[in-house]
C-alpha cells in the first residue's frame, strides 16, 4: 500500500496522520496538538516535530505533505490571518525542510482539503467548478475545475459589510465566540454562499472543517441553487490532501 504522511497546521490545532494514498483514507490514528499561542514559526515547527514523533514517523522516509493556513507561493507564505505576522513573506517551505531535515511538500490548507475531496471525496468525478470551503478558525477556499486545483483563492477574505474579511463574521470561530445558534449562524453562511455563488457560478460547494460533522444542523437551512455537501473526509481532508500531494 502506497502511503504518505500529512500534517495540517490550523489556527487552533495541528493534526497529522499516515494516509493510504490508494484509497485516500487515514492509515493511522489522527494525532493532534493545539497550535502554540501566537503561532510563531519556531513554536509551530516544534509542535510539528511533536506530532511526527507521536505518530512515530519522525525518521520515516515516507513522503511528507504540510498544509498551512496562508497563501503559499513557491514555498513562501505571503499572508498570516490567524498565525504570527512573521509568516508574511517567509520562506516557510525551506524553514520546514531545514527544521525537519527532510524533503516536504508545502501547500495551503484549504487547497489540500480540496484536493482530497476531489480525488477521494465529495467532489470526486465532478466536472466543472467545485468550490471547497473550510469553516474553522478562518474560512479557507479551494477552486477545483474538472478536478484540477487552481491554488490560493482566499474567499474568507472577501470584504463583507463593515468587515475587512468575511471570515471574522462567518467562520466557526465567530459562531463560537458569539454563541450563535445554528439558525443564526446559517443566516451568515447564507449571505456568504449566496455571494460566492453569484460571483463564480460553481457546480458544487463542499463544506469542510471540524464543523462539517454537524452539517445536518446547518446545511439544510441554506437556500442555494448549487448543491452543497459536507466533505466526506470531514476534518481529515487537509491531512489526506497534503499527503496525496506529497505522494505525487
Ligand atoms: C487564510 C487561508 C486559510 C483559511 C483556513 C484564512 O484566514 O487566509 O489561507 O486557508 O484561513 O485556514
PDB file of C-alpha atoms and ligand atoms in Angstrom:
ATOM      1  CA  UNK A   1       0.000   0.000   0.000  1.00  0.00           C
ATOM      2  CA  UNK A   2       1.433   3.387  -1.015  1.00  0.00           C
ATOM      3  CA  UNK A   3       1.488   5.702   1.967  1.00  0.00           C
ATOM      4  CA  UNK A   4       2.449   9.266   2.850  1.00  0.00           C
ATOM      5  CA  UNK A   5       2.292  11.497   5.905  1.00  0.00           C
ATOM      6  CA  UNK A   6       0.030  14.540   6.073  1.00  0.00           C
ATOM      7  CA  UNK A   7       0.305  17.407   8.548  1.00  0.00           C
ATOM      8  CA  UNK A   8      -2.440  20.036   8.689  1.00  0.00           C
ATOM      9  CA  UNK A   9      -1.460  23.194  10.542  1.00  0.00           C
ATOM     10  CA  UNK A  10      -4.520  25.205  11.561  1.00  0.00           C
ATOM     11  CA  UNK A  11      -5.197  28.328  13.566  1.00  0.00           C
ATOM     12  CA  UNK A  12      -6.327  26.190  16.528  1.00  0.00           C
ATOM     13  CA  UNK A  13      -4.823  22.722  16.107  1.00  0.00           C
ATOM     14  CA  UNK A  14      -2.012  20.881  14.334  1.00  0.00           C
ATOM     15  CA  UNK A  15      -3.188  17.497  13.080  1.00  0.00           C
ATOM     16  CA  UNK A  16      -1.267  14.674  11.429  1.00  0.00           C
ATOM     17  CA  UNK A  17      -1.722  11.154  10.180  1.00  0.00           C
ATOM     18  CA  UNK A  18      -0.438   8.484   7.835  1.00  0.00           C
ATOM     19  CA  UNK A  19      -2.524   8.269   4.678  1.00  0.00           C
ATOM     20  CA  UNK A  20      -3.285   5.350   2.389  1.00  0.00           C
ATOM     21  CA  UNK A  21      -2.738   7.022  -0.983  1.00  0.00           C
ATOM     22  CA  UNK A  22      -4.592   4.388  -2.994  1.00  0.00           C
ATOM     23  CA  UNK A  23      -7.870   4.866  -1.178  1.00  0.00           C
ATOM     24  CA  UNK A  24      -7.284   8.374   0.170  1.00  0.00           C
ATOM     25  CA  UNK A  25      -8.072   7.302   3.703  1.00  0.00           C
ATOM     26  CA  UNK A  26      -6.351   7.507   7.059  1.00  0.00           C
ATOM     27  CA  UNK A  27      -3.972   4.598   7.637  1.00  0.00           C
ATOM     28  CA  UNK A  28      -3.252   5.607  11.234  1.00  0.00           C
ATOM     29  CA  UNK A  29      -4.989   7.339  14.103  1.00  0.00           C
ATOM     30  CA  UNK A  30      -5.042  11.095  13.881  1.00  0.00           C
ATOM     31  CA  UNK A  31      -2.649  12.913  16.181  1.00  0.00           C
ATOM     32  CA  UNK A  32      -3.421  16.458  17.306  1.00  0.00           C
ATOM     33  CA  UNK A  33      -1.753  19.129  19.421  1.00  0.00           C
ATOM     34  CA  UNK A  34      -3.030  22.670  19.996  1.00  0.00           C
ATOM     35  CA  UNK A  35      -1.454  25.330  17.796  1.00  0.00           C
ATOM     36  CA  UNK A  36       1.004  27.203  20.049  1.00  0.00           C
ATOM     37  CA  UNK A  37      -0.153  30.636  21.244  1.00  0.00           C
ATOM     38  CA  UNK A  38       0.836  33.239  18.658  1.00  0.00           C
ATOM     39  CA  UNK A  39       1.790  30.536  16.114  1.00  0.00           C
ATOM     40  CA  UNK A  40       5.336  31.809  15.580  1.00  0.00           C
ATOM     41  CA  UNK A  41       7.482  29.724  13.171  1.00  0.00           C
ATOM     42  CA  UNK A  42       9.828  28.149  15.751  1.00  0.00           C
ATOM     43  CA  UNK A  43       6.926  27.135  18.012  1.00  0.00           C
ATOM     44  CA  UNK A  44       4.932  25.712  15.103  1.00  0.00           C
ATOM     45  CA  UNK A  45       7.983  23.722  13.986  1.00  0.00           C
ATOM     46  CA  UNK A  46       8.382  22.285  17.492  1.00  0.00           C
ATOM     47  CA  UNK A  47       4.700  21.297  17.512  1.00  0.00           C
ATOM     48  CA  UNK A  48       5.035  19.646  14.088  1.00  0.00           C
ATOM     49  CA  UNK A  49       8.033  17.664  15.389  1.00  0.00           C
ATOM     50  CA  UNK A  50       5.891  16.582  18.342  1.00  0.00           C
ATOM     51  CA  UNK A  51       3.073  15.242  16.161  1.00  0.00           C
ATOM     52  CA  UNK A  52       5.555  13.424  13.909  1.00  0.00           C
ATOM     53  CA  UNK A  53       7.211  11.841  16.966  1.00  0.00           C
ATOM     54  CA  UNK A  54       3.842  10.849  18.418  1.00  0.00           C
ATOM     55  CA  UNK A  55       2.946   9.236  15.095  1.00  0.00           C
ATOM     56  CA  UNK A  56       6.366   7.587  15.227  1.00  0.00           C
ATOM     57  CA  UNK A  57       7.239   8.823  11.737  1.00  0.00           C
ATOM     58  CA  UNK A  58       9.902  11.382  12.627  1.00  0.00           C
ATOM     59  CA  UNK A  59      12.520   9.186  10.985  1.00  0.00           C
ATOM     60  CA  UNK A  60      10.253   7.852   8.250  1.00  0.00           C
ATOM     61  CA  UNK A  61      11.161   8.224   4.581  1.00  0.00           C
ATOM     62  CA  UNK A  62       7.508   8.311   3.520  1.00  0.00           C
ATOM     63  CA  UNK A  63       6.637  11.468   1.538  1.00  0.00           C
ATOM     64  CA  UNK A  64       5.516  14.295   3.836  1.00  0.00           C
ATOM     65  CA  UNK A  65       2.982  16.992   2.961  1.00  0.00           C
ATOM     66  CA  UNK A  66       2.451  20.017   5.186  1.00  0.00           C
ATOM     67  CA  UNK A  67      -0.661  22.193   4.856  1.00  0.00           C
ATOM     68  CA  UNK A  68      -0.641  25.729   6.237  1.00  0.00           C
ATOM     69  CA  UNK A  69      -3.351  28.416   6.679  1.00  0.00           C
ATOM     70  CA  UNK A  70      -1.851  31.100   4.435  1.00  0.00           C
ATOM     71  CA  UNK A  71      -1.222  31.960   0.806  1.00  0.00           C
ATOM     72  CA  UNK A  72       1.659  29.731  -0.325  1.00  0.00           C
ATOM     73  CA  UNK A  73       3.509  30.806  -3.430  1.00  0.00           C
ATOM     74  CA  UNK A  74       6.678  28.957  -4.498  1.00  0.00           C
ATOM     75  CA  UNK A  75       7.267  27.775  -0.947  1.00  0.00           C
ATOM     76  CA  UNK A  76       6.831  31.225   0.574  1.00  0.00           C
ATOM     77  CA  UNK A  77       3.946  32.155   2.890  1.00  0.00           C
ATOM     78  CA  UNK A  78       2.546  35.520   1.794  1.00  0.00           C
ATOM     79  CA  UNK A  79      -0.208  36.119   4.351  1.00  0.00           C
ATOM     80  CA  UNK A  80      -0.956  35.496   8.026  1.00  0.00           C
ATOM     81  CA  UNK A  81      -4.561  35.850   9.178  1.00  0.00           C
ATOM     82  CA  UNK A  82      -4.673  33.567  12.216  1.00  0.00           C
ATOM     83  CA  UNK A  83      -0.949  32.992  12.757  1.00  0.00           C
ATOM     84  CA  UNK A  84       2.056  35.175  13.613  1.00  0.00           C
ATOM     85  CA  UNK A  85       2.741  38.015  11.165  1.00  0.00           C
ATOM     86  CA  UNK A  86       6.301  36.628  10.872  1.00  0.00           C
ATOM     87  CA  UNK A  87       4.902  34.254   8.245  1.00  0.00           C
ATOM     88  CA  UNK A  88       4.295  37.090   5.798  1.00  0.00           C
ATOM     89  CA  UNK A  89       6.939  36.889   3.056  1.00  0.00           C
ATOM     90  CA  UNK A  90       8.577  33.992   4.844  1.00  0.00           C
ATOM     91  CA  UNK A  91      10.475  31.096   3.206  1.00  0.00           C
ATOM     92  CA  UNK A  92       8.252  28.630   5.030  1.00  0.00           C
ATOM     93  CA  UNK A  93       8.878  25.534   2.924  1.00  0.00           C
ATOM     94  CA  UNK A  94      12.633  25.938   3.307  1.00  0.00           C
ATOM     95  CA  UNK A  95      12.182  26.603   7.038  1.00  0.00           C
ATOM     96  CA  UNK A  96      10.327  23.282   7.496  1.00  0.00           C
ATOM     97  CA  UNK A  97      12.750  21.411   5.221  1.00  0.00           C
ATOM     98  CA  UNK A  98      15.705  22.554   7.274  1.00  0.00           C
ATOM     99  CA  UNK A  99      13.936  22.239  10.621  1.00  0.00           C
ATOM    100  CA  UNK A 100      12.689  18.702   9.919  1.00  0.00           C
ATOM    101  CA  UNK A 101      15.846  17.808   7.998  1.00  0.00           C
ATOM    102  CA  UNK A 102      13.900  16.215   5.158  1.00  0.00           C
ATOM    103  CA  UNK A 103      12.051  16.983   1.964  1.00  0.00           C
ATOM    104  CA  UNK A 104       8.443  18.161   2.234  1.00  0.00           C
ATOM    105  CA  UNK A 105       5.632  19.393   0.012  1.00  0.00           C
ATOM    106  CA  UNK A 106       4.109  22.601   1.361  1.00  0.00           C
ATOM    107  CA  UNK A 107       0.608  23.857   0.459  1.00  0.00           C
ATOM    108  CA  UNK A 108      -2.305  25.998   1.586  1.00  0.00           C
ATOM    109  CA  UNK A 109      -4.598  24.077   3.980  1.00  0.00           C
ATOM    110  CA  UNK A 110      -7.875  24.609   2.084  1.00  0.00           C
ATOM    111  CA  UNK A 111      -6.192  23.714  -1.207  1.00  0.00           C
ATOM    112  CA  UNK A 112      -5.009  20.470   0.384  1.00  0.00           C
ATOM    113  CA  UNK A 113      -8.542  19.759   1.644  1.00  0.00           C
ATOM    114  CA  UNK A 114      -9.946  20.460  -1.821  1.00  0.00           C
ATOM    115  CA  UNK A 115      -7.503  18.069  -3.465  1.00  0.00           C
ATOM    116  CA  UNK A 116      -8.506  15.330  -1.004  1.00  0.00           C
ATOM    117  CA  UNK A 117     -12.203  15.819  -1.722  1.00  0.00           C
ATOM    118  CA  UNK A 118     -11.632  15.997  -5.495  1.00  0.00           C
ATOM    119  CA  UNK A 119      -9.532  12.840  -5.584  1.00  0.00           C
ATOM    120  CA  UNK A 120     -11.224  10.760  -2.930  1.00  0.00           C
ATOM    121  CA  UNK A 121     -14.271  12.522  -1.548  1.00  0.00           C
ATOM    122  CA  UNK A 122     -17.363  14.600  -2.145  1.00  0.00           C
ATOM    123  CA  UNK A 123     -16.052  16.211  -5.359  1.00  0.00           C
ATOM    124  CA  UNK A 124     -14.772  13.036  -6.964  1.00  0.00           C
ATOM    125  CA  UNK A 125     -15.581  12.880 -10.697  1.00  0.00           C
ATOM    126  CA  UNK A 126     -17.339  16.249 -10.532  1.00  0.00           C
ATOM    127  CA  UNK A 127     -16.877  18.181 -13.774  1.00  0.00           C
ATOM    128  CA  UNK A 128     -16.951  21.967 -13.866  1.00  0.00           C
ATOM    129  CA  UNK A 129     -16.232  24.118 -10.845  1.00  0.00           C
ATOM    130  CA  UNK A 130     -16.152  22.782  -7.301  1.00  0.00           C
ATOM    131  CA  UNK A 131     -15.744  25.336  -4.545  1.00  0.00           C
ATOM    132  CA  UNK A 132     -14.351  23.740  -1.428  1.00  0.00           C
ATOM    133  CA  UNK A 133     -14.736  25.890   1.666  1.00  0.00           C
ATOM    134  CA  UNK A 134     -13.388  25.085   5.099  1.00  0.00           C
ATOM    135  CA  UNK A 135     -15.143  26.588   8.114  1.00  0.00           C
ATOM    136  CA  UNK A 136     -12.886  26.783  11.140  1.00  0.00           C
ATOM    137  CA  UNK A 137     -10.793  29.453  12.823  1.00  0.00           C
ATOM    138  CA  UNK A 138     -10.922  31.191   9.450  1.00  0.00           C
ATOM    139  CA  UNK A 139     -12.643  30.389   6.162  1.00  0.00           C
ATOM    140  CA  UNK A 140     -10.465  28.663   3.588  1.00  0.00           C
ATOM    141  CA  UNK A 141     -11.327  28.076  -0.048  1.00  0.00           C
ATOM    142  CA  UNK A 142     -10.148  25.916  -2.930  1.00  0.00           C
ATOM    143  CA  UNK A 143     -11.177  26.129  -6.579  1.00  0.00           C
ATOM    144  CA  UNK A 144     -11.178  22.856  -8.480  1.00  0.00           C
ATOM    145  CA  UNK A 145     -12.048  22.819 -12.151  1.00  0.00           C
ATOM    146  CA  UNK A 146     -12.643  19.352 -13.621  1.00  0.00           C
ATOM    147  CA  UNK A 147     -10.738  18.132 -10.570  1.00  0.00           C
ATOM    148  CA  UNK A 148      -7.727  20.382 -11.205  1.00  0.00           C
ATOM    149  CA  UNK A 149      -6.750  22.734  -8.395  1.00  0.00           C
ATOM    150  CA  UNK A 150      -6.448  26.462  -9.054  1.00  0.00           C
ATOM    151  CA  UNK A 151      -4.432  27.377  -5.952  1.00  0.00           C
ATOM    152  CA  UNK A 152      -4.527  30.258  -3.489  1.00  0.00           C
ATOM    153  CA  UNK A 153      -8.059  31.570  -3.615  1.00  0.00           C
ATOM    154  CA  UNK A 154      -8.857  33.441  -0.393  1.00  0.00           C
ATOM    155  CA  UNK A 155     -12.641  33.732  -0.239  1.00  0.00           C
ATOM    156  CA  UNK A 156     -12.550  34.091   3.545  1.00  0.00           C
ATOM    157  CA  UNK A 157     -11.028  37.497   2.981  1.00  0.00           C
ATOM    158  CA  UNK A 158     -13.783  38.950   0.835  1.00  0.00           C
ATOM    159  CA  UNK A 159     -14.874  42.291   2.325  1.00  0.00           C
ATOM    160  CA  UNK A 160     -18.301  41.974   3.890  1.00  0.00           C
ATOM    161  CA  UNK A 161     -20.275  44.901   5.296  1.00  0.00           C
ATOM    162  CA  UNK A 162     -18.024  46.548   7.826  1.00  0.00           C
ATOM    163  CA  UNK A 163     -15.776  43.500   7.967  1.00  0.00           C
ATOM    164  CA  UNK A 164     -12.482  43.522   6.096  1.00  0.00           C
ATOM    165  CA  UNK A 165     -12.713  39.712   5.955  1.00  0.00           C
ATOM    166  CA  UNK A 166     -15.976  37.794   5.881  1.00  0.00           C
ATOM    167  CA  UNK A 167     -14.325  35.020   7.934  1.00  0.00           C
ATOM    168  CA  UNK A 168     -14.318  37.298  11.010  1.00  0.00           C
ATOM    169  CA  UNK A 169     -18.129  37.254  10.844  1.00  0.00           C
ATOM    170  CA  UNK A 170     -18.990  33.866   9.382  1.00  0.00           C
ATOM    171  CA  UNK A 171     -16.311  31.308  10.361  1.00  0.00           C
ATOM    172  CA  UNK A 172     -16.907  28.658  13.029  1.00  0.00           C
ATOM    173  CA  UNK A 173     -14.818  30.781  15.385  1.00  0.00           C
ATOM    174  CA  UNK A 174     -17.404  33.606  15.059  1.00  0.00           C
ATOM    175  CA  UNK A 175     -20.249  31.193  15.840  1.00  0.00           C
ATOM    176  CA  UNK A 176     -18.425  30.008  18.958  1.00  0.00           C
ATOM    177  CA  UNK A 177     -17.250  33.444  20.052  1.00  0.00           C
ATOM    178  CA  UNK A 178     -20.726  34.960  19.750  1.00  0.00           C
ATOM    179  CA  UNK A 179     -22.640  31.884  20.912  1.00  0.00           C
ATOM    180  CA  UNK A 180     -24.782  31.822  17.755  1.00  0.00           C
ATOM    181  CA  UNK A 181     -27.497  29.196  17.297  1.00  0.00           C
ATOM    182  CA  UNK A 182     -27.254  27.060  14.146  1.00  0.00           C
ATOM    183  CA  UNK A 183     -30.062  29.156  12.631  1.00  0.00           C
ATOM    184  CA  UNK A 184     -28.328  32.443  13.432  1.00  0.00           C
ATOM    185  CA  UNK A 185     -25.057  31.203  12.017  1.00  0.00           C
ATOM    186  CA  UNK A 186     -26.789  29.789   8.937  1.00  0.00           C
ATOM    187  CA  UNK A 187     -28.055  33.303   8.116  1.00  0.00           C
ATOM    188  CA  UNK A 188     -24.453  34.440   7.871  1.00  0.00           C
ATOM    189  CA  UNK A 189     -23.463  31.401   5.840  1.00  0.00           C
ATOM    190  CA  UNK A 190     -26.408  32.100   3.558  1.00  0.00           C
ATOM    191  CA  UNK A 191     -25.068  35.598   2.863  1.00  0.00           C
ATOM    192  CA  UNK A 192     -21.559  34.253   2.235  1.00  0.00           C
ATOM    193  CA  UNK A 193     -22.519  31.331  -0.001  1.00  0.00           C
ATOM    194  CA  UNK A 194     -25.119  33.341  -1.974  1.00  0.00           C
ATOM    195  CA  UNK A 195     -22.474  35.930  -2.681  1.00  0.00           C
ATOM    196  CA  UNK A 196     -19.830  33.496  -3.907  1.00  0.00           C
ATOM    197  CA  UNK A 197     -22.477  31.548  -5.807  1.00  0.00           C
ATOM    198  CA  UNK A 198     -23.316  34.719  -7.711  1.00  0.00           C
ATOM    199  CA  UNK A 199     -19.640  35.561  -8.297  1.00  0.00           C
ATOM    200  CA  UNK A 200     -18.469  32.156  -9.530  1.00  0.00           C
ATOM    201  CA  UNK A 201     -21.498  30.040 -10.572  1.00  0.00           C
ATOM    202  CA  UNK A 202     -19.992  26.843  -9.165  1.00  0.00           C
ATOM    203  CA  UNK A 203     -21.350  23.364  -9.859  1.00  0.00           C
ATOM    204  CA  UNK A 204     -20.775  22.120  -6.328  1.00  0.00           C
ATOM    205  CA  UNK A 205     -19.980  23.507  -2.886  1.00  0.00           C
ATOM    206  CA  UNK A 206     -18.126  21.239  -0.474  1.00  0.00           C
ATOM    207  CA  UNK A 207     -18.005  22.263   3.184  1.00  0.00           C
ATOM    208  CA  UNK A 208     -15.101  21.076   5.314  1.00  0.00           C
ATOM    209  CA  UNK A 209     -13.581  21.960   8.659  1.00  0.00           C
ATOM    210  CA  UNK A 210     -14.360  20.429  12.054  1.00  0.00           C
ATOM    211  CA  UNK A 211     -17.954  21.666  11.929  1.00  0.00           C
ATOM    212  CA  UNK A 212     -18.674  19.548   8.838  1.00  0.00           C
ATOM    213  CA  UNK A 213     -19.517  16.722  11.252  1.00  0.00           C
ATOM    214  CA  UNK A 214     -22.542  18.838  12.248  1.00  0.00           C
ATOM    215  CA  UNK A 215     -23.516  19.501   8.631  1.00  0.00           C
ATOM    216  CA  UNK A 216     -27.094  18.294   9.198  1.00  0.00           C
ATOM    217  CA  UNK A 217     -27.585  21.134  11.709  1.00  0.00           C
ATOM    218  CA  UNK A 218     -26.887  23.944   9.256  1.00  0.00           C
ATOM    219  CA  UNK A 219     -26.569  22.861   5.607  1.00  0.00           C
ATOM    220  CA  UNK A 220     -30.327  22.103   5.265  1.00  0.00           C
ATOM    221  CA  UNK A 221     -31.034  25.698   6.388  1.00  0.00           C
ATOM    222  CA  UNK A 222     -29.232  27.132   3.349  1.00  0.00           C
ATOM    223  CA  UNK A 223     -31.143  28.031   0.220  1.00  0.00           C
ATOM    224  CA  UNK A 224     -28.819  27.898  -2.809  1.00  0.00           C
ATOM    225  CA  UNK A 225     -29.113  26.913  -6.460  1.00  0.00           C
ATOM    226  CA  UNK A 226     -25.870  24.968  -6.186  1.00  0.00           C
ATOM    227  CA  UNK A 227     -25.724  21.617  -4.378  1.00  0.00           C
ATOM    228  CA  UNK A 228     -23.841  21.979  -1.074  1.00  0.00           C
ATOM    229  CA  UNK A 229     -22.486  18.887   0.661  1.00  0.00           C
ATOM    230  CA  UNK A 230     -20.168  18.140   3.602  1.00  0.00           C
ATOM    231  CA  UNK A 231     -16.599  16.996   2.974  1.00  0.00           C
ATOM    232  CA  UNK A 232     -16.527  13.199   3.096  1.00  0.00           C
ATOM    233  CA  UNK A 233     -13.248  13.258   4.988  1.00  0.00           C
ATOM    234  CA  UNK A 234     -14.541  15.903   7.402  1.00  0.00           C
ATOM    235  CA  UNK A 235     -11.662  17.493   9.244  1.00  0.00           C
ATOM    236  CA  UNK A 236      -9.148  14.961   7.880  1.00  0.00           C
ATOM    237  CA  UNK A 237      -9.317  16.383   4.343  1.00  0.00           C
ATOM    238  CA  UNK A 238      -6.309  18.652   4.934  1.00  0.00           C
ATOM    239  CA  UNK A 239      -4.158  15.748   6.158  1.00  0.00           C
ATOM    240  CA  UNK A 240      -5.258  13.489   3.300  1.00  0.00           C
ATOM    241  CA  UNK A 241      -4.765  16.186   0.650  1.00  0.00           C
ATOM    242  CA  UNK A 242      -1.333  17.213   1.916  1.00  0.00           C
ATOM    243  CA  UNK A 243      -0.226  13.584   1.920  1.00  0.00           C
ATOM    244  CA  UNK A 244      -1.696  13.000  -1.559  1.00  0.00           C
ATOM    245  CA  UNK A 245       0.178  15.959  -3.000  1.00  0.00           C
ATOM    246  CA  UNK A 246       3.389  14.765  -1.345  1.00  0.00           C
ATOM    247  CA  UNK A 247       2.841  11.346  -2.898  1.00  0.00           C
ATOM    248  CA  UNK A 248       2.548  12.731  -6.460  1.00  0.00           C
TER     249      UNK A 248
HETATM  250  C1  LIG B   1      -6.286  32.021   5.451  1.00  0.00           C
HETATM  251  C2  LIG B   1      -6.373  30.948   4.399  1.00  0.00           C
HETATM  252  C3  LIG B   1      -6.738  29.620   5.041  1.00  0.00           C
HETATM  253  C4  LIG B   1      -8.001  29.772   5.865  1.00  0.00           C
HETATM  254  C5  LIG B   1      -8.371  28.493   6.580  1.00  0.00           C
HETATM  255  C6  LIG B   1      -7.598  32.066   6.212  1.00  0.00           C
HETATM  256  O1  LIG B   1      -7.556  33.038   7.196  1.00  0.00           O
HETATM  257  O2  LIG B   1      -6.045  33.282   4.875  1.00  0.00           O
HETATM  258  O3  LIG B   1      -5.144  30.847   3.708  1.00  0.00           O
HETATM  259  O4  LIG B   1      -6.913  28.664   4.043  1.00  0.00           O
HETATM  260  O5  LIG B   1      -7.856  30.798   6.816  1.00  0.00           O
HETATM  261  O6  LIG B   1      -7.380  28.092   7.456  1.00  0.00           O
END
